[in-house]
Short mmCIF file of C-alpha atoms in Angstrom, two decimals:
data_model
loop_
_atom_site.label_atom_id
_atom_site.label_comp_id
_atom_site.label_asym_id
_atom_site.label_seq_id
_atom_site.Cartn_x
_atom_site.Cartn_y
_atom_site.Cartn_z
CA UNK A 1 2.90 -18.30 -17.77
CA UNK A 2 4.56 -14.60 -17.22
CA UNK A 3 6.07 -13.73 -14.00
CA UNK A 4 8.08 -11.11 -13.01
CA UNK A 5 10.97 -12.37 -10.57
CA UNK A 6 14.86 -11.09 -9.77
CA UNK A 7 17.90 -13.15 -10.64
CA UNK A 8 19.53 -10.60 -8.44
CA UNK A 9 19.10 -7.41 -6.27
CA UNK A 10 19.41 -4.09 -7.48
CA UNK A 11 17.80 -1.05 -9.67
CA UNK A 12 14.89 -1.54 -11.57
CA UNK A 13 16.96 -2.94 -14.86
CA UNK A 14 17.03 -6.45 -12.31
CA UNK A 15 13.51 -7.07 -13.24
CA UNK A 16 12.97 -10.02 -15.29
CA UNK A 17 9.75 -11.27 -16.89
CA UNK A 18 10.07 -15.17 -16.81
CA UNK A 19 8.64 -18.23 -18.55
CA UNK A 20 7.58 -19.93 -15.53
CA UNK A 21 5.15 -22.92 -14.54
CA UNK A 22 1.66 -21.80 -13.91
CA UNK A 23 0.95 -22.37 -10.24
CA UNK A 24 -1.85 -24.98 -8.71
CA UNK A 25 -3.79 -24.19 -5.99
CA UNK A 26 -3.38 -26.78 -3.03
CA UNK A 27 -6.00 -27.07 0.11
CA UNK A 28 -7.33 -23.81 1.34
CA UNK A 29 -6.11 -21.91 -1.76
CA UNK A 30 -6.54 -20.01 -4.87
CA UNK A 31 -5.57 -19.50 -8.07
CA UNK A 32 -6.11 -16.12 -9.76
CA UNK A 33 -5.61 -14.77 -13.06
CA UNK A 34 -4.20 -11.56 -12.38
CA UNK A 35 -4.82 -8.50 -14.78
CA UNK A 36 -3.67 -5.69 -12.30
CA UNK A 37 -0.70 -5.13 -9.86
CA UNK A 38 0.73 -1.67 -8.49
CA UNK A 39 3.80 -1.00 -7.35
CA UNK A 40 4.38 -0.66 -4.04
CA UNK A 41 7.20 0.46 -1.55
CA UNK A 42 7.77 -3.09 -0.50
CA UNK A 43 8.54 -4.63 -3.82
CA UNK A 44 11.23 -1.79 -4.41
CA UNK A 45 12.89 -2.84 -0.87
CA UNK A 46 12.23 -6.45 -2.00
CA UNK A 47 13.93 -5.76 -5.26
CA UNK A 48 16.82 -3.46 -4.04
CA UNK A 49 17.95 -6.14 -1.26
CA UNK A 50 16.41 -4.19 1.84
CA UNK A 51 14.42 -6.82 3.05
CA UNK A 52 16.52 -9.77 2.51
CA UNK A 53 14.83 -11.25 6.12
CA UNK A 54 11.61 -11.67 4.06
CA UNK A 55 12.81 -12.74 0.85
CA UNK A 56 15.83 -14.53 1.48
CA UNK A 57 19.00 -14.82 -0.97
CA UNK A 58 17.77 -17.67 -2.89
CA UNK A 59 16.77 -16.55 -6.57
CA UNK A 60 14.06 -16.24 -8.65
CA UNK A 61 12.27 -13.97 -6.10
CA UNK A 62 8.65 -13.41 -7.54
CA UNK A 63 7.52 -9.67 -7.24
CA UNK A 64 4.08 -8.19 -6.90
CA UNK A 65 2.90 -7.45 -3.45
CA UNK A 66 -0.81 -6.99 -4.76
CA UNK A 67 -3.00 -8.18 -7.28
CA UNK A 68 -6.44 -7.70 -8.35
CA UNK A 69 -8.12 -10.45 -11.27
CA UNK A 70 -10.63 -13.35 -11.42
CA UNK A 71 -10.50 -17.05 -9.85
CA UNK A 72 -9.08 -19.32 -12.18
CA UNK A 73 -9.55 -21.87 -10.11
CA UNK A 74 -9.54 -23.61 -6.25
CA UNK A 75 -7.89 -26.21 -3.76
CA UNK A 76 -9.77 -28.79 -1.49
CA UNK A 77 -11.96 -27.15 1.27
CA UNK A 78 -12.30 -23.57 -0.39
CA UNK A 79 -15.72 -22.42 0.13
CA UNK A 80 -17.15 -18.90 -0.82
CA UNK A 81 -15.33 -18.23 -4.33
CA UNK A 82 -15.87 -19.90 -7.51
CA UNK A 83 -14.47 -19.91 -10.90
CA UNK A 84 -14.98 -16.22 -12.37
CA UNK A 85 -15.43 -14.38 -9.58
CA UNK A 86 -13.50 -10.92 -9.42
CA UNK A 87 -11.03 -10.80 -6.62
CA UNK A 88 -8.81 -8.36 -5.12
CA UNK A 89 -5.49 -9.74 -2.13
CA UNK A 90 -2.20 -9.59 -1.50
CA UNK A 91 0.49 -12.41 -1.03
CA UNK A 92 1.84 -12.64 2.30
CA UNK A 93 4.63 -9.54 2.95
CA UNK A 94 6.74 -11.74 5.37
CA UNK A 95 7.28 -14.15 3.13
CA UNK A 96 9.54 -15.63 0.11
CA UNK A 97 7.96 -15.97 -2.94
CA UNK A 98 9.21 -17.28 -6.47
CA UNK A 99 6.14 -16.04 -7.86
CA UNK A 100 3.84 -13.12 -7.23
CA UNK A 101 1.53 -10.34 -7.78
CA UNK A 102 3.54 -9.06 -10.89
CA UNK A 103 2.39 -12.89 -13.12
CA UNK A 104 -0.07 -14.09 -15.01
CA UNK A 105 -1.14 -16.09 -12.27
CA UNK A 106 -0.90 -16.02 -8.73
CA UNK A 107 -1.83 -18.82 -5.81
CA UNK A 108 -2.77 -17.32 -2.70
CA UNK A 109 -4.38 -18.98 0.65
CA UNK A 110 -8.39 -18.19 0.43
CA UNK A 111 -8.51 -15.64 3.78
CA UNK A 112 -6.00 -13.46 1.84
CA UNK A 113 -8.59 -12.29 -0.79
CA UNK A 114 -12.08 -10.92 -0.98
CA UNK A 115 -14.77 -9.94 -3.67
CA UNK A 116 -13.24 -6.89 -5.62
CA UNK A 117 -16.06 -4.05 -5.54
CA UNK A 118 -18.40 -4.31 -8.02
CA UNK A 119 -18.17 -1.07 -9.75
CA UNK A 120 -14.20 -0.67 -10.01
CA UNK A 121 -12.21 -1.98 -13.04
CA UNK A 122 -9.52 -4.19 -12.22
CA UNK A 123 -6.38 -1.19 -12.53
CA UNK A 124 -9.06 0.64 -9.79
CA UNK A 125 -9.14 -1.78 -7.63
CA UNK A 126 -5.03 -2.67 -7.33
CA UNK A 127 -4.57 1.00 -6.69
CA UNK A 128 -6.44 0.12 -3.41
CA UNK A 129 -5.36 -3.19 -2.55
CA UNK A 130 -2.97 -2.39 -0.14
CA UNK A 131 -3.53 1.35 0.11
CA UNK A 132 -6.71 1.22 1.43
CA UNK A 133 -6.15 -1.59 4.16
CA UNK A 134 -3.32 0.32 5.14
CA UNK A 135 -4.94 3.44 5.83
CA UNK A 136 -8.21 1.70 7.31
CA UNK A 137 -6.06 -0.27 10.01
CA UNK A 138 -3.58 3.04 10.61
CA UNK A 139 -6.60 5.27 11.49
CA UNK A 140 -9.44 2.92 13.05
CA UNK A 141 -7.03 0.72 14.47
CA UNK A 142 -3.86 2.22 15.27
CA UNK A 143 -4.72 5.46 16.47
CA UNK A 144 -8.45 5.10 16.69
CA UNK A 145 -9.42 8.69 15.01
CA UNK A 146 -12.43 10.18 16.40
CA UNK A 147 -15.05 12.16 15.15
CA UNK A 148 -13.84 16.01 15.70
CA UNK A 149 -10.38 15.35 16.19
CA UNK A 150 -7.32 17.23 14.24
CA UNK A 151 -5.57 15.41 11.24
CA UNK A 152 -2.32 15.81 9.63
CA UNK A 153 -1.28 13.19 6.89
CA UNK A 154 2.06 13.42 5.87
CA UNK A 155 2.95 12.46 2.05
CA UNK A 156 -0.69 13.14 1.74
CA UNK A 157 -0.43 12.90 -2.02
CA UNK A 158 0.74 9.14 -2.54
CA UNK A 159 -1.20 6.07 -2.40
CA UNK A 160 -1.76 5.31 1.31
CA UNK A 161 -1.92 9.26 1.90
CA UNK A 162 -4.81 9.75 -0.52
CA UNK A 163 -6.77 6.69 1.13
CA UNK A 164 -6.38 8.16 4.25
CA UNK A 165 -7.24 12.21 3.46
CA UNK A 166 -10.63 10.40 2.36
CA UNK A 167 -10.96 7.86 5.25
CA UNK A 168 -10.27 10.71 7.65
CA UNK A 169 -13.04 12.71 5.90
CA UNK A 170 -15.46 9.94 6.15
CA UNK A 171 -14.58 9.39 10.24
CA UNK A 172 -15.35 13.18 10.99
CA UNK A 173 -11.56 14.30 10.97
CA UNK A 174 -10.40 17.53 10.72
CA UNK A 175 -8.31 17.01 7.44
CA UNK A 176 -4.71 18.71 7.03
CA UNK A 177 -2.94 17.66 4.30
CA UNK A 178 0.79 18.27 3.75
CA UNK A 179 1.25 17.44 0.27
CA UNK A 180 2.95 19.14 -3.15
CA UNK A 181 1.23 22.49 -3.30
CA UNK A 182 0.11 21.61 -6.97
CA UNK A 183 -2.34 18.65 -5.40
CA UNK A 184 -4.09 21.40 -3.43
CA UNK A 185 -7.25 20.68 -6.06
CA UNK A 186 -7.15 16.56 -5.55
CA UNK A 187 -6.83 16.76 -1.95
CA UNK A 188 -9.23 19.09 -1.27
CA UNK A 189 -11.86 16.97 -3.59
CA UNK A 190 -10.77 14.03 -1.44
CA UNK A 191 -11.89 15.79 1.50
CA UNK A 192 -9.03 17.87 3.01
CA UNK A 193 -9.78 21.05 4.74
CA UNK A 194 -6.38 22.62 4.40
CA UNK A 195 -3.79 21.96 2.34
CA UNK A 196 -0.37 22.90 3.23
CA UNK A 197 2.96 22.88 0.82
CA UNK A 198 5.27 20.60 2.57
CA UNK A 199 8.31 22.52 0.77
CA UNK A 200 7.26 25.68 2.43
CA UNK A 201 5.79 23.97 5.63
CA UNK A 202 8.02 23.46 8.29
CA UNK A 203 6.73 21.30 11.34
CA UNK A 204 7.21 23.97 13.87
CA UNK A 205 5.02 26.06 12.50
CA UNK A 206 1.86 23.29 12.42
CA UNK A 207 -0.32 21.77 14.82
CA UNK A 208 -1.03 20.98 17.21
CA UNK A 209 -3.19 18.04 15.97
CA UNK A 210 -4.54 14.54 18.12
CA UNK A 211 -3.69 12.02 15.09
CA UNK A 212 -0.90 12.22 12.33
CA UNK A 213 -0.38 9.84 9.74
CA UNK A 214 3.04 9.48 8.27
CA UNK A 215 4.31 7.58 5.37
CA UNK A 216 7.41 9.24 4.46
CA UNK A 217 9.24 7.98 7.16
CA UNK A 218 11.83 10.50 8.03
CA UNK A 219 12.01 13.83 10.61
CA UNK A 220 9.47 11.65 12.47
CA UNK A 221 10.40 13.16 15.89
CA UNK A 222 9.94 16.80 14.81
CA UNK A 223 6.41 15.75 13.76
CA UNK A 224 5.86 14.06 16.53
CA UNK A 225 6.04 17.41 18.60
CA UNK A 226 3.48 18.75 16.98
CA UNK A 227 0.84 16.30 18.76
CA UNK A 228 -1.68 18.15 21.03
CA UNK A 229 -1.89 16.04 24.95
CA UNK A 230 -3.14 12.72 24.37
CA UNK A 231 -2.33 12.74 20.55
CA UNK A 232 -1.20 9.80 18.37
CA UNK A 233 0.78 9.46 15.32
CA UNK A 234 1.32 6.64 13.32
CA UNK A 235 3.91 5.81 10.56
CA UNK A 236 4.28 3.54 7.94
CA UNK A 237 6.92 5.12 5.96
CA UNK A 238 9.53 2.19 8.04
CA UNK A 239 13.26 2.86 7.38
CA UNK A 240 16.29 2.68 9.98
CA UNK A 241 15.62 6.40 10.76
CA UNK A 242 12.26 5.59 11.29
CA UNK A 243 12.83 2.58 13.49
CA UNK A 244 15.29 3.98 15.39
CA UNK A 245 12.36 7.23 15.90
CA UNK A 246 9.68 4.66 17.27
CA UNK A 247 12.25 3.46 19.64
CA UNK A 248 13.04 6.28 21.49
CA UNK A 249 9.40 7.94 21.40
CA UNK A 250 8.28 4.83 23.81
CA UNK A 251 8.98 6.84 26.51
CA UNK A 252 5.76 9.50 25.79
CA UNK A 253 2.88 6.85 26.94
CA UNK A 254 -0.08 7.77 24.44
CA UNK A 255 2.21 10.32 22.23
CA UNK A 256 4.49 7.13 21.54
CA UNK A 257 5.27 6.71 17.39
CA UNK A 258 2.83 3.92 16.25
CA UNK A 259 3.88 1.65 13.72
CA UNK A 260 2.51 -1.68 11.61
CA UNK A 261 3.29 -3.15 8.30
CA UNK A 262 -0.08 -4.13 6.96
CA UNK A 263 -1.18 -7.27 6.25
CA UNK A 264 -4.64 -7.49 5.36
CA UNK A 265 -6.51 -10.68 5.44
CA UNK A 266 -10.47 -11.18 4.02
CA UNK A 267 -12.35 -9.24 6.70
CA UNK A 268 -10.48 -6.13 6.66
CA UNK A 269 -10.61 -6.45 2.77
CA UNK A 270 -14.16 -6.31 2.92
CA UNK A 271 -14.21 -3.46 5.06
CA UNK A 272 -12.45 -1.57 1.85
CA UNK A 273 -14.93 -2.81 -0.14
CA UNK A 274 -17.83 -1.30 1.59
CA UNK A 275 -15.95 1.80 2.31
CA UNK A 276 -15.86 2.01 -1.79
CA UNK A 277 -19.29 0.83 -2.01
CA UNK A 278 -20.40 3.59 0.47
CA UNK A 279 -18.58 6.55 -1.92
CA UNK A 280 -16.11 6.95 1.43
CA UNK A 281 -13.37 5.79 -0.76
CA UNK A 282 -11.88 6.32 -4.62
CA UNK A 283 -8.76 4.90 -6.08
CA UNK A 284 -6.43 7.64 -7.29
CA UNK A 285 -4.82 6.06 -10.26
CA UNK A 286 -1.01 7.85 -11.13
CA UNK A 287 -0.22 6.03 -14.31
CA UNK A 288 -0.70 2.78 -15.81
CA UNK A 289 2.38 0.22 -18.03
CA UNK A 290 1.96 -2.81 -19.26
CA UNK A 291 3.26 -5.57 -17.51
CA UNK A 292 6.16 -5.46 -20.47
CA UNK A 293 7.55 -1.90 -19.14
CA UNK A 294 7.35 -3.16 -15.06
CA UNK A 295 10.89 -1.50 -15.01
CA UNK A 296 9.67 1.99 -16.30
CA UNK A 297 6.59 1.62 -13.31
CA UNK A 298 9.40 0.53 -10.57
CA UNK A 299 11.90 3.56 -11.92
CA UNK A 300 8.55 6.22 -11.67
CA UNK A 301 7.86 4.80 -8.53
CA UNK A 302 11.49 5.73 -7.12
CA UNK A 303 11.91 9.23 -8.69
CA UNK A 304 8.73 9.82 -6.22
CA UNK A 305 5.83 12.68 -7.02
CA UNK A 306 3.47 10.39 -7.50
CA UNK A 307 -0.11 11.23 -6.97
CA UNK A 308 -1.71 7.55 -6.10
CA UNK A 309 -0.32 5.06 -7.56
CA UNK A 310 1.50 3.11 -10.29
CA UNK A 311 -0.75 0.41 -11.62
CA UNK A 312 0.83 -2.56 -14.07
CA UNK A 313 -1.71 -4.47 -15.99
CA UNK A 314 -1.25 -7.89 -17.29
CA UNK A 315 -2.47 -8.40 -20.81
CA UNK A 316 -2.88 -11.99 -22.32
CA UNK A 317 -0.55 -13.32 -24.80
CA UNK A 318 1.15 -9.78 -25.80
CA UNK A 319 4.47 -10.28 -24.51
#
């Protein structure tokens, strides 16, 4: 089969699509024939030697943190998918892999996937693989939004920040968005209230709000001013900047920095699902490249602007 794995770290040009052995599923897992992955922060800091904790030195490193395709097949003691059904997961983040998301096929343990949704195409549903987890656990479970209660997302525009304008909406938030001021139109349709131009917007002159949801990662104590008493904020836009933020804001009880790296397994997965299946939740879909031009998705991906994100599909026999 195809894979895409690194012989090395570096800029996008390390990606390599490899001849590889296709995978078999042992006990408790899966095999899935993939035909959509997106691109995700995480591969880039897998690919550019950021997170060399998680993936190690050793080479070929498999990339593709998400996938979304049908069961090819299944290992001893898997119960609840069969052959054909359409699946959306992720591989473990915390882990090494040789192969990945970005293949033809992918093995994955059985609690890491559910049932895609029924009515989203296979590019639909890996634009909410991990975005939509992500956002779920950041505002139910992280900061616990409640009906009423002032939001700002931050990067409001990419994938996690569109998945959580509309999951916001759909808990009874008060949406602010702060966002490129040409996404005003999207955002609003997605269910924000206000949209503010985060090149014009400074964070002194905002707020105050009880929840904000970062993912860009930096200036996270200025932000974190803004909260009203008893606010939360979450990030999970991680760098050393932001790390070394969350640290210090431990100190400020309830108004502490928040932050996760998610890591969703089949119930939470299924929560997405019938957040989709509700109408609560729509992918927003960037820009699409064949698995061939992975390089050209990871180099969009970096020059940033992106509204959703950066699907790869994985055609049969064309490469």
């Amino acid at each position: 089969m195809k894979s895409v794995q690194l012989m090395s770290f570096g800029t996008a040009e390390v990606l390599r699509i490899n001849d590889v052995d296709r995978p078999v599923p042992g006990a408790g897992e899966v095999l899935v024939s993939v035909e959509a992955s997106s691109v995700n922060g995480h591969d880039a800091m897998v690919r550019a030697g950021e997170l060399k904790m998680v993936s190690g030195r050793r080479f070929p490193i498999g990339v593709g943190l998400d996938f979304a395709g049908t069961v090819a097949g299944t290992g001893a003691g898997v119960a609840g998918f069969r052959v054909g059904d359409r699946v959306w997961g992720m591989v473990h983040p915390r882990r090494r892999h040789t192969t990945a998301g970005a293949a033809e096929y992918v093995v994955v343990r059985a609690d890491r996937i559910s049932i895609a949704p029924a009515d989203l195409s296979s590019v639909e549903a890996a634009a909410l693989v991990v975005t939509g987890p992500t956002a779920l656990i950041a505002l139910r479970d992280s900061v616990r939004l409640t009906s009423g209660e002032r939001v700002l997302v931050r990067g409001a525009a990419g994938g996690v920040g569109t998945a959580a304008v509309q999951l916001a909406h759909a808990m009874g938030g008060h949406v602010t968005a702060l966002a490129r001021d040409r996404h005003a139109g999207l955002l609003t349709d997605l269910g924000a209230d206000e949209v503010l131009d985060y090149g014009s917007t400074t964070s002194d002159r905002i707020g105050p709000f009880d929840v904000i949801v970062d993912t860009v990662g930096t200036e996270l104590h200025c932000y974190r001013s803004r909260l009203a008493k008893g606010g939360r904020m979450v990030t999970v836009g991680l760098s050393s900047s932001a790390l070394a933020a969350i640290a210090a804001s431990s100190v400020h009880g309830s108004r502490r920095i928040r932050a996760f790296s998610a890591n969703p397994k089949t119930p939470v997965l299924l929560d997405v699902a019938d957040l989709v299946t509700s109408g609560a939740l729509r992918p927003v879909v960037d820009s699409v490249y064949p698995l061939a031009d992975i390089a050209a998705a990871h180099e969009a991906f970096e020059r940033g602007g992106v509204v959703g994100k950066h699907v790869v599909t994985v055609p049969r026999g064309s490469l």
